[in-house]
CSV table of C-alpha atoms in Angstrom, one decimal:
chain,number,residue,atom,x,y,z
A,5,UNK,CA,31.9,-1.9,-10.0
A,6,UNK,CA,30.6,0.1,-7.1
A,7,UNK,CA,32.8,2.8,-5.5
A,8,UNK,CA,31.6,4.2,-2.3
A,9,UNK,CA,33.5,7.4,-1.2
A,10,UNK,CA,33.2,9.2,2.1
A,11,UNK,CA,29.6,8.1,2.7
A,12,UNK,CA,27.8,9.7,5.7
A,13,UNK,CA,24.3,9.3,7.1
A,14,UNK,CA,23.0,10.8,10.3
A,15,UNK,CA,19.6,10.2,11.9
A,16,UNK,CA,19.0,13.1,14.2
A,17,UNK,CA,22.0,13.1,16.5
A,18,UNK,CA,23.1,9.6,15.6
A,19,UNK,CA,25.9,9.3,13.0
A,20,UNK,CA,24.9,5.9,11.5
A,21,UNK,CA,27.5,5.9,8.7
A,22,UNK,CA,30.6,7.9,9.3
A,23,UNK,CA,32.6,8.5,6.2
A,24,UNK,CA,32.8,5.0,4.6
A,25,UNK,CA,35.0,4.1,1.6
A,26,UNK,CA,34.5,0.8,0.0
A,27,UNK,CA,35.0,-0.8,-3.4
A,28,UNK,CA,32.6,-3.5,-4.3
A,29,UNK,CA,34.1,-5.7,-7.0
A,30,UNK,CA,32.2,-7.2,-9.9
A,31,UNK,CA,31.4,-10.8,-9.9
A,32,UNK,CA,32.5,-11.1,-6.3
A,33,UNK,CA,30.6,-11.6,-3.0
A,34,UNK,CA,31.1,-8.9,-0.4
A,35,UNK,CA,29.8,-9.6,3.1
A,36,UNK,CA,29.1,-6.9,5.6
A,37,UNK,CA,29.3,-7.9,9.3
A,38,UNK,CA,29.4,-6.2,12.6
A,39,UNK,CA,27.4,-5.7,15.8
A,40,UNK,CA,23.8,-4.5,15.8
A,41,UNK,CA,23.5,-0.8,15.2
A,42,UNK,CA,26.8,-0.6,13.5
A,43,UNK,CA,25.3,0.8,10.3
A,44,UNK,CA,25.3,-2.4,8.1
A,45,UNK,CA,21.7,-2.2,7.0
A,46,UNK,CA,21.9,1.6,6.4
A,47,UNK,CA,25.0,1.1,4.2
A,48,UNK,CA,23.2,-1.6,2.2
A,49,UNK,CA,20.1,0.4,1.9
A,50,UNK,CA,22.2,3.3,0.6
A,51,UNK,CA,23.3,1.1,-2.3
A,52,UNK,CA,19.6,0.8,-3.3
A,53,UNK,CA,18.9,4.5,-2.4
A,54,UNK,CA,16.1,3.4,-0.1
A,55,UNK,CA,18.2,5.5,2.3
A,56,UNK,CA,19.6,8.6,0.8
A,57,UNK,CA,23.0,9.4,2.3
A,58,UNK,CA,23.7,12.9,3.6
A,59,UNK,CA,27.0,13.2,1.8
A,60,UNK,CA,29.6,11.3,-0.2
A,61,UNK,CA,29.6,9.6,-3.6
A,62,UNK,CA,28.5,6.3,-5.0
A,63,UNK,CA,29.7,5.4,-8.4
A,64,UNK,CA,28.5,2.5,-10.5
A,65,UNK,CA,30.4,1.7,-13.6
A,66,UNK,CA,30.8,5.2,-15.1
A,67,UNK,CA,28.0,7.1,-13.5
A,68,UNK,CA,28.4,8.8,-10.1
A,69,UNK,CA,25.8,10.1,-7.7
A,70,UNK,CA,26.9,12.9,-5.4
A,71,UNK,CA,25.0,13.3,-2.2
A,72,UNK,CA,24.5,16.4,-0.1
A,73,UNK,CA,24.8,18.8,-3.1
A,74,UNK,CA,22.7,21.9,-3.3
A,75,UNK,CA,20.8,20.4,-6.1
A,76,UNK,CA,19.0,17.3,-4.7
A,77,UNK,CA,19.2,14.1,-6.7
A,78,UNK,CA,16.7,13.9,-9.6
A,79,UNK,CA,14.0,11.3,-9.3
A,80,UNK,CA,15.1,9.9,-12.6
A,81,UNK,CA,18.7,9.4,-11.4
A,82,UNK,CA,17.4,7.6,-8.3
A,83,UNK,CA,15.1,5.3,-10.4
A,84,UNK,CA,17.9,4.5,-12.9
A,85,UNK,CA,20.1,3.5,-10.0
A,86,UNK,CA,17.5,1.4,-8.3
A,87,UNK,CA,16.9,-0.5,-11.5
A,88,UNK,CA,20.5,-1.7,-11.5
A,89,UNK,CA,20.5,-2.8,-7.8
A,90,UNK,CA,18.3,-5.7,-6.7
A,91,UNK,CA,17.2,-5.7,-3.1
A,92,UNK,CA,16.3,-8.7,-1.0
A,93,UNK,CA,14.7,-7.7,2.3
A,94,UNK,CA,14.9,-9.4,5.7
A,95,UNK,CA,11.1,-9.6,5.8
A,96,UNK,CA,10.7,-10.6,2.1
A,97,UNK,CA,8.2,-7.8,1.4
A,98,UNK,CA,6.4,-9.7,-1.4
A,99,UNK,CA,3.4,-7.8,-2.7
A,100,UNK,CA,0.7,-9.5,-0.7
A,101,UNK,CA,-2.1,-8.7,-3.3
A,102,UNK,CA,-0.2,-10.4,-6.1
A,103,UNK,CA,0.5,-14.0,-7.0
A,104,UNK,CA,4.0,-15.3,-7.0
A,105,UNK,CA,4.4,-14.9,-10.8
A,106,UNK,CA,2.8,-11.4,-10.7
A,107,UNK,CA,5.3,-10.4,-8.0
A,108,UNK,CA,8.1,-11.4,-10.3
A,109,UNK,CA,6.9,-9.7,-13.5
A,110,UNK,CA,5.9,-6.5,-11.7
A,111,UNK,CA,9.3,-4.9,-12.1
A,112,UNK,CA,10.0,-6.0,-15.6
A,113,UNK,CA,6.5,-5.0,-16.9
A,114,UNK,CA,5.9,-1.8,-14.9
A,115,UNK,CA,9.5,-0.4,-14.8
A,116,UNK,CA,11.3,-2.0,-17.7
A,117,UNK,CA,8.2,-2.0,-20.0
A,118,UNK,CA,8.7,-5.6,-21.0
A,119,UNK,CA,5.9,-7.4,-22.8
A,120,UNK,CA,3.9,-9.4,-20.3
A,121,UNK,CA,4.2,-12.7,-22.1
A,122,UNK,CA,8.0,-12.3,-22.3
A,123,UNK,CA,8.2,-11.3,-18.6
A,124,UNK,CA,6.1,-14.4,-17.6
A,125,UNK,CA,8.4,-16.7,-19.6
A,126,UNK,CA,11.5,-15.3,-18.0
A,127,UNK,CA,9.8,-15.2,-14.6
A,128,UNK,CA,8.9,-18.9,-14.9
A,129,UNK,CA,12.5,-19.7,-15.7
A,130,UNK,CA,13.6,-17.8,-12.5
A,131,UNK,CA,10.9,-19.7,-10.5
A,132,UNK,CA,12.3,-22.9,-11.9
A,133,UNK,CA,15.8,-21.8,-10.7
A,134,UNK,CA,14.6,-21.2,-7.1
A,135,UNK,CA,12.6,-24.4,-7.3
A,136,UNK,CA,9.1,-22.9,-7.0
A,137,UNK,CA,7.6,-23.2,-10.5
A,138,UNK,CA,4.6,-25.1,-9.1
A,139,UNK,CA,3.8,-22.1,-6.8
A,140,UNK,CA,3.5,-19.6,-9.6
A,141,UNK,CA,-0.2,-18.9,-9.1
A,142,UNK,CA,-0.3,-18.9,-5.3
A,143,UNK,CA,-0.3,-15.9,-3.1
A,144,UNK,CA,2.6,-15.1,-0.8
A,145,UNK,CA,0.5,-15.9,2.3
A,146,UNK,CA,0.2,-19.5,1.1
A,147,UNK,CA,4.0,-20.0,1.1
A,148,UNK,CA,6.4,-20.7,3.9
A,149,UNK,CA,8.9,-17.9,4.9
A,150,UNK,CA,11.7,-19.7,3.1
A,151,UNK,CA,9.6,-20.0,0.0
A,152,UNK,CA,8.6,-16.4,0.2
A,153,UNK,CA,12.3,-15.4,0.4
A,154,UNK,CA,13.1,-17.5,-2.6
A,155,UNK,CA,10.4,-15.8,-4.6
A,156,UNK,CA,11.8,-12.4,-3.4
A,157,UNK,CA,15.2,-13.4,-4.8
A,158,UNK,CA,13.6,-14.4,-8.1
A,159,UNK,CA,11.8,-11.0,-8.1
A,160,UNK,CA,15.1,-9.2,-7.6
A,161,UNK,CA,16.8,-11.3,-10.3
A,162,UNK,CA,14.0,-10.6,-12.8
A,163,UNK,CA,15.2,-7.0,-13.1
A,164,UNK,CA,18.6,-8.3,-14.2
A,165,UNK,CA,20.4,-6.0,-11.8
A,166,UNK,CA,24.1,-5.4,-11.9
A,167,UNK,CA,24.4,-6.0,-8.2
A,168,UNK,CA,22.3,-8.1,-5.7
A,169,UNK,CA,21.8,-6.7,-2.2
A,170,UNK,CA,20.8,-9.0,0.6
A,171,UNK,CA,19.7,-7.5,3.9
A,172,UNK,CA,19.9,-10.3,6.5
A,173,UNK,CA,18.1,-12.6,4.2
A,174,UNK,CA,17.6,-15.4,6.6
A,175,UNK,CA,17.1,-13.6,9.9
A,176,UNK,CA,13.3,-13.9,9.9
A,177,UNK,CA,13.5,-17.7,9.1
A,178,UNK,CA,13.5,-20.9,11.2
A,179,UNK,CA,16.8,-22.7,10.9
A,180,UNK,CA,15.3,-25.4,8.7
A,181,UNK,CA,13.9,-22.9,6.2
A,182,UNK,CA,17.1,-20.9,6.3
A,183,UNK,CA,19.0,-23.7,4.6
A,184,UNK,CA,16.9,-23.6,1.4
A,185,UNK,CA,17.5,-19.8,1.1
A,186,UNK,CA,21.2,-20.1,1.7
A,187,UNK,CA,21.3,-22.8,-0.9
A,188,UNK,CA,19.9,-20.4,-3.5
A,189,UNK,CA,22.4,-17.6,-2.5
A,190,UNK,CA,25.2,-20.2,-2.7
A,191,UNK,CA,24.1,-21.0,-6.3
A,192,UNK,CA,24.2,-17.3,-7.2
A,193,UNK,CA,27.6,-16.9,-5.7
A,194,UNK,CA,28.9,-19.8,-7.8
A,195,UNK,CA,27.3,-18.1,-10.9
A,196,UNK,CA,29.5,-15.0,-10.2
A,197,UNK,CA,26.8,-12.5,-9.6
A,198,UNK,CA,28.0,-9.3,-7.9
A,199,UNK,CA,26.6,-9.7,-4.4
A,200,UNK,CA,26.6,-7.7,-1.2
A,201,UNK,CA,25.2,-9.5,1.9
A,202,UNK,CA,24.5,-8.2,5.4
A,203,UNK,CA,24.5,-11.2,7.6
A,204,UNK,CA,25.1,-12.5,11.1
A,205,UNK,CA,25.8,-16.0,9.9
A,206,UNK,CA,29.5,-16.2,10.3
A,207,UNK,CA,29.8,-19.8,8.9
A,208,UNK,CA,28.0,-18.7,5.7
A,209,UNK,CA,30.1,-15.5,5.5
A,210,UNK,CA,33.3,-17.5,5.7
A,211,UNK,CA,32.1,-19.9,3.0
A,212,UNK,CA,30.9,-17.4,0.4
A,213,UNK,CA,32.7,-14.1,1.1
A,214,UNK,CA,35.5,-12.9,-1.3
A,215,UNK,CA,35.6,-9.7,0.7
A,216,UNK,CA,34.4,-9.0,4.3
A,217,UNK,CA,33.7,-5.6,5.7
A,218,UNK,CA,33.6,-5.3,9.5
A,219,UNK,CA,31.5,-2.3,10.6
A,220,UNK,CA,31.4,-0.7,14.0
A,221,UNK,CA,29.7,2.6,15.0
A,222,UNK,CA,29.4,3.6,11.3
A,223,UNK,CA,33.1,3.0,10.6
A,224,UNK,CA,34.9,0.3,8.8
A,225,UNK,CA,37.1,-1.3,11.5
A,226,UNK,CA,38.7,-3.8,9.1
A,227,UNK,CA,38.2,-5.2,5.6
A,228,UNK,CA,39.7,-8.0,3.6
A,229,UNK,CA,39.3,-11.7,3.2
A,230,UNK,CA,37.6,-13.7,6.0
A,231,UNK,CA,40.8,-15.3,7.1
A,232,UNK,CA,42.7,-12.0,7.1
A,233,UNK,CA,40.0,-10.6,9.4
A,234,UNK,CA,40.4,-13.6,11.7
A,235,UNK,CA,44.1,-13.0,11.8
A,236,UNK,CA,43.9,-9.3,12.1
A,237,UNK,CA,44.7,-9.4,15.8
A,238,UNK,CA,42.0,-6.8,16.4
A,239,UNK,CA,40.5,-7.8,19.8
A,240,UNK,CA,37.1,-6.4,19.0
A,241,UNK,CA,36.7,-8.4,15.8
A,242,UNK,CA,38.1,-11.6,17.4
A,243,UNK,CA,35.6,-11.3,20.2
A,244,UNK,CA,32.7,-10.7,17.8
A,245,UNK,CA,33.7,-13.6,15.5
A,246,UNK,CA,34.2,-16.1,18.3
A,247,UNK,CA,31.0,-15.1,20.1
A,248,UNK,CA,29.0,-16.0,16.9
A,249,UNK,CA,30.7,-19.2,15.9
B,29,UNK,CA,-54.5,-2.3,16.1
B,30,UNK,CA,-53.8,-4.4,13.0
B,31,UNK,CA,-57.4,-4.4,11.9
B,32,UNK,CA,-58.6,-5.0,8.4
B,33,UNK,CA,-58.5,-1.2,7.5
B,34,UNK,CA,-54.9,-0.9,8.6
B,35,UNK,CA,-53.9,-4.0,6.7
B,36,UNK,CA,-55.6,-2.6,3.6
B,37,UNK,CA,-53.8,0.7,4.0
B,38,UNK,CA,-50.4,-1.0,4.4
B,39,UNK,CA,-51.1,-3.1,1.3
B,40,UNK,CA,-52.1,-0.2,-0.8
B,41,UNK,CA,-49.3,2.0,0.3
B,42,UNK,CA,-46.5,-0.5,0.0
B,43,UNK,CA,-46.0,0.1,-3.7
B,44,UNK,CA,-46.7,3.8,-3.5
B,45,UNK,CA,-43.7,3.9,-1.1
B,46,UNK,CA,-41.5,1.4,-2.8
B,47,UNK,CA,-41.8,3.1,-6.2
B,48,UNK,CA,-40.2,6.4,-5.1
B,49,UNK,CA,-37.7,4.2,-3.3
B,50,UNK,CA,-36.7,2.8,-6.7
B,51,UNK,CA,-37.0,6.1,-8.6
B,52,UNK,CA,-35.5,8.4,-5.9
B,53,UNK,CA,-33.8,6.8,-3.0
B,54,UNK,CA,-31.7,4.3,-5.0
B,55,UNK,CA,-30.6,6.7,-7.7
B,56,UNK,CA,-29.9,9.4,-5.1
B,57,UNK,CA,-27.8,7.0,-3.1
B,58,UNK,CA,-25.9,5.6,-6.1
B,59,UNK,CA,-25.1,9.0,-7.7
B,60,UNK,CA,-24.2,10.7,-4.5
B,61,UNK,CA,-22.0,7.8,-3.4
B,62,UNK,CA,-20.2,7.6,-6.7
B,63,UNK,CA,-19.5,11.4,-6.7
B,64,UNK,CA,-18.6,11.3,-3.0
B,65,UNK,CA,-16.2,8.4,-3.4
B,66,UNK,CA,-14.5,10.1,-6.3
B,67,UNK,CA,-14.1,13.2,-4.1
B,68,UNK,CA,-12.9,11.1,-1.2
B,69,UNK,CA,-10.2,9.5,-3.3
B,70,UNK,CA,-9.0,12.9,-4.4
B,71,UNK,CA,-9.1,14.3,-0.9
B,72,UNK,CA,-7.3,11.3,0.6
B,73,UNK,CA,-4.6,11.4,-2.1
B,74,UNK,CA,-4.0,15.1,-1.5
B,75,UNK,CA,-3.6,14.4,2.2
B,76,UNK,CA,-1.3,11.4,2.0
B,77,UNK,CA,0.8,12.9,-0.8
B,78,UNK,CA,0.9,16.2,1.1
B,79,UNK,CA,0.2,18.3,-2.0
B,80,UNK,CA,1.0,22.0,-1.2
B,81,UNK,CA,-1.8,24.6,-1.2
B,82,UNK,CA,-4.4,21.9,-1.7
B,83,UNK,CA,-3.7,20.1,1.6
B,84,UNK,CA,-5.0,22.9,3.9
B,85,UNK,CA,-8.0,23.4,1.6
B,86,UNK,CA,-9.1,19.7,1.8
B,87,UNK,CA,-8.5,19.7,5.5
B,88,UNK,CA,-10.8,22.7,5.8
B,89,UNK,CA,-13.4,21.0,3.7
B,90,UNK,CA,-13.3,17.8,5.9
B,91,UNK,CA,-13.5,19.9,9.0
B,92,UNK,CA,-16.5,21.9,7.9
B,93,UNK,CA,-18.5,18.9,6.6
B,94,UNK,CA,-17.8,16.7,9.6
B,95,UNK,CA,-18.4,19.5,12.1
B,96,UNK,CA,-21.8,20.5,10.9
B,97,UNK,CA,-25.1,18.6,10.7
B,98,UNK,CA,-26.1,17.2,7.3
B,99,UNK,CA,-29.6,18.5,7.6
B,100,UNK,CA,-28.2,22.1,8.2
B,101,UNK,CA,-25.9,21.7,5.2
B,102,UNK,CA,-28.9,20.7,3.1
B,103,UNK,CA,-30.9,23.7,4.3
B,104,UNK,CA,-28.0,26.1,3.5
B,105,UNK,CA,-27.7,24.7,0.0
B,106,UNK,CA,-31.4,24.5,-0.9
B,107,UNK,CA,-33.0,27.3,1.1
B,108,UNK,CA,-29.9,29.5,1.8
B,109,UNK,CA,-28.1,29.8,-1.6
B,110,UNK,CA,-31.0,31.3,-3.4
B,111,UNK,CA,-30.3,34.5,-1.4
B,112,UNK,CA,-27.0,34.6,-3.4
B,113,UNK,CA,-28.9,34.0,-6.6
B,114,UNK,CA,-28.0,30.3,-6.7
B,115,UNK,CA,-31.3,28.4,-7.2
B,116,UNK,CA,-30.9,24.7,-7.3
B,117,UNK,CA,-33.3,22.0,-8.1
B,118,UNK,CA,-34.1,20.0,-4.9
B,119,UNK,CA,-32.6,16.8,-6.2
B,120,UNK,CA,-29.4,18.5,-7.3
B,121,UNK,CA,-29.2,20.2,-3.9
B,122,UNK,CA,-29.6,16.8,-2.2
B,123,UNK,CA,-27.0,15.2,-4.4
B,124,UNK,CA,-24.5,18.0,-3.7
B,125,UNK,CA,-25.1,17.8,0.1
B,126,UNK,CA,-24.8,13.9,0.1
B,127,UNK,CA,-21.8,13.8,-2.1
B,128,UNK,CA,-19.9,16.4,0.0
B,129,UNK,CA,-20.8,14.4,3.1
B,130,UNK,CA,-19.6,11.0,1.7
B,131,UNK,CA,-16.5,12.7,0.3
B,132,UNK,CA,-15.5,14.0,3.7
B,133,UNK,CA,-16.2,10.9,5.7
B,134,UNK,CA,-14.9,8.3,3.1
B,135,UNK,CA,-11.7,10.4,2.6
B,136,UNK,CA,-10.8,9.6,6.2
B,137,UNK,CA,-11.6,5.9,5.7
B,138,UNK,CA,-9.4,5.9,2.6
B,139,UNK,CA,-6.6,7.9,4.2
B,140,UNK,CA,-6.4,5.4,7.1
B,141,UNK,CA,-6.5,2.5,4.7
B,142,UNK,CA,-3.6,4.0,2.7
B,143,UNK,CA,-1.6,4.6,5.8
B,144,UNK,CA,-2.2,1.0,6.9
B,145,UNK,CA,-0.2,-0.4,3.9
B,146,UNK,CA,3.0,-1.7,5.4
B,147,UNK,CA,6.1,0.4,4.6
B,148,UNK,CA,7.9,-2.8,3.4
B,149,UNK,CA,5.4,-3.1,0.5
B,150,UNK,CA,6.2,0.5,-0.6
B,151,UNK,CA,9.9,-0.1,-0.2
B,152,UNK,CA,9.8,-3.3,-2.2
B,153,UNK,CA,8.1,-1.3,-5.1
B,154,UNK,CA,10.6,1.5,-4.8
B,155,UNK,CA,13.5,-0.9,-4.8
B,156,UNK,CA,12.5,-2.2,-8.2
B,157,UNK,CA,12.7,1.3,-9.6
B,158,UNK,CA,9.0,2.2,-9.6
B,159,UNK,CA,8.2,5.9,-9.3
B,160,UNK,CA,5.7,7.4,-6.8
B,161,UNK,CA,2.7,7.1,-9.1
B,162,UNK,CA,3.5,3.5,-10.0
B,163,UNK,CA,3.9,2.5,-6.4
B,164,UNK,CA,0.6,4.3,-5.5
B,165,UNK,CA,-1.3,2.8,-8.4
B,166,UNK,CA,0.1,-0.7,-8.4
B,167,UNK,CA,0.9,-1.4,-4.8
B,168,UNK,CA,-0.7,1.1,-2.3
B,169,UNK,CA,-4.2,1.6,-3.7
B,170,UNK,CA,-5.1,-2.0,-4.5
B,171,UNK,CA,-4.1,-3.0,-0.9
B,172,UNK,CA,-5.8,0.0,0.7
B,173,UNK,CA,-8.9,-0.6,-1.3
B,174,UNK,CA,-9.3,-4.0,0.2
B,175,UNK,CA,-8.9,-2.7,3.7
B,176,UNK,CA,-11.4,0.1,3.1
B,177,UNK,CA,-14.2,-2.1,1.7
B,178,UNK,CA,-16.0,-2.8,5.0
B,179,UNK,CA,-16.0,0.8,6.3
B,180,UNK,CA,-17.0,2.1,2.8
B,181,UNK,CA,-20.0,-0.2,2.9
B,182,UNK,CA,-20.8,1.3,6.3
B,183,UNK,CA,-20.9,4.8,4.7
B,184,UNK,CA,-22.9,3.4,1.8
B,185,UNK,CA,-25.5,1.9,4.1
B,186,UNK,CA,-25.7,5.1,6.2
B,187,UNK,CA,-26.3,7.1,3.0
B,188,UNK,CA,-29.3,5.0,2.1
B,189,UNK,CA,-31.0,6.0,5.3
B,190,UNK,CA,-29.7,9.6,5.2
B,191,UNK,CA,-31.5,10.1,1.9
B,192,UNK,CA,-34.7,10.3,4.0
B,193,UNK,CA,-33.5,13.8,5.0
B,194,UNK,CA,-34.0,14.9,1.4
B,195,UNK,CA,-37.7,14.9,2.2
B,196,UNK,CA,-37.1,18.1,4.2
B,197,UNK,CA,-35.9,19.9,1.1
B,198,UNK,CA,-39.0,18.8,-0.9
B,199,UNK,CA,-37.6,15.7,-2.6
B,200,UNK,CA,-40.5,13.2,-2.9
B,201,UNK,CA,-38.5,10.2,-1.9
B,202,UNK,CA,-39.9,7.3,0.2
B,203,UNK,CA,-40.1,9.0,3.5
B,204,UNK,CA,-41.9,12.1,2.1
B,205,UNK,CA,-44.5,9.8,0.4
B,206,UNK,CA,-45.1,7.8,3.6
B,207,UNK,CA,-45.5,11.1,5.5
B,208,UNK,CA,-48.2,12.1,3.1
B,209,UNK,CA,-50.0,8.8,3.3
B,210,UNK,CA,-49.8,8.9,7.1
B,211,UNK,CA,-51.3,12.3,7.2
B,212,UNK,CA,-54.1,11.3,5.0
B,213,UNK,CA,-55.0,8.0,6.7
B,214,UNK,CA,-54.2,9.1,10.3
B,215,UNK,CA,-52.1,5.9,10.7
B,216,UNK,CA,-48.6,7.2,11.5
B,217,UNK,CA,-47.4,4.2,13.4
B,218,UNK,CA,-48.3,1.7,10.7
B,219,UNK,CA,-47.0,3.9,7.8
B,220,UNK,CA,-43.7,4.8,9.5
B,221,UNK,CA,-43.1,1.2,10.5
B,222,UNK,CA,-43.8,0.2,6.9
B,223,UNK,CA,-41.3,2.7,5.5
B,224,UNK,CA,-38.8,1.5,8.1
B,225,UNK,CA,-39.2,-2.0,6.9
B,226,UNK,CA,-38.5,-1.0,3.3
B,227,UNK,CA,-35.3,0.8,4.4
B,228,UNK,CA,-34.4,-2.3,6.3
B,229,UNK,CA,-34.9,-4.5,3.2
B,230,UNK,CA,-32.6,-2.2,1.1
B,231,UNK,CA,-29.9,-2.3,3.7
B,232,UNK,CA,-30.2,-6.0,4.2
B,233,UNK,CA,-29.6,-6.5,0.5
B,234,UNK,CA,-26.5,-4.2,0.8
B,235,UNK,CA,-25.2,-6.1,3.7
B,236,UNK,CA,-25.4,-9.3,1.6
B,237,UNK,CA,-23.6,-7.5,-1.2
B,238,UNK,CA,-20.9,-6.5,1.3
B,239,UNK,CA,-20.4,-10.1,2.5
B,240,UNK,CA,-20.1,-11.3,-1.1
B,241,UNK,CA,-17.6,-8.6,-1.9
B,242,UNK,CA,-15.5,-9.4,1.1
B,243,UNK,CA,-15.5,-13.1,0.3
B,244,UNK,CA,-14.6,-12.4,-3.3
B,245,UNK,CA,-11.7,-10.1,-2.3
B,246,UNK,CA,-10.4,-12.7,0.1
B,247,UNK,CA,-10.5,-15.3,-2.7
B,248,UNK,CA,-9.0,-13.0,-5.3
B,249,UNK,CA,-6.2,-11.5,-3.4
B,250,UNK,CA,-5.0,-12.9,-0.2
């Protein structure tokens, strides 16, 4: 569903992503792992165009975005692409001036031009799904971190994206709150959403990943199933996996 | 000092001063603040959106207004411009000077408030596919507005008192009226203290309004 070809991104002198080629398959869960500063988050943000790569291509279904052309990307292209890719942030980023349900209907109403009543109905169903229907009219600050992240997942789902992107979704949470967020992600995996997750939780990666990408210094060191990665014999990867388990 | 004569003068003059307060000071403040705030929003948006051509212009405007005394600006507009054939009614001249002033100072307040909105909020909006104006209108401005309420009230309260400067370009607002009565009765201390008290009452009411507004905003939106 997503083809990433020769993707590069440089910040000043630092080559964060160095010519990456990946295929993200539909209805599968892809997990990106690797040490800090390896370019995981930059790669994920490129898939939502929050970071615009310097060069390379990203294709989704039949449309392809070429980066680094003389003609910069049109705003409309960027927006169309973002509508199809739902992002869940490490720090939740719920709109602090909006209630839970208002957070969820914001995208459908403002961007997709849905009727408000319809958006609320769908939004309530999503809140039901993440177990927070009774919090619909509260503000983000009244919720725990875990609850905020569950709302953020519902907000991303409300756009009915073709792919869901998770950027270290539990890194900002206490272990006990982490469980409730992982539980929701697990449900989505079982429902065969197309998912890309950046995470440091190796246990979780092993459990949900259909495909694992190991990044280091902006390059893919290895990719495949979790078990194939463990058996790859690559010293660097073995060391990383054992240190985190 | 507070003999019967002075008390009588204070009593008689109270409404004579309060009435121009209601007919001049308050409208002058409200109209100038409204125009000034509108200007400030435009100036702040030009600056944060870095609009070409306009950006250096608004920077120049803020620089001039903040770098010169309000009283001097008023004299230039009212007494100076007629040399160029521009004759302005004293109230219009005062409104122009006050609006330009509020516009410059409040634009800095708004600019800072807009920049204080966390990047994550903007990214969350963009990630949903919102365009720049939708993010600005739906996410940035509502949050920035809340942050800017206390400093904007500061400007508003300052403006109430600054309107007394309009007396120097012949506007018969509260201070001008109290000056006249003081000159007639030879009781400057009593009269100027009286007009000070009336300004204080106006500003106290505004401070209460500010507290109410802040409380309401807190209840309304986190």
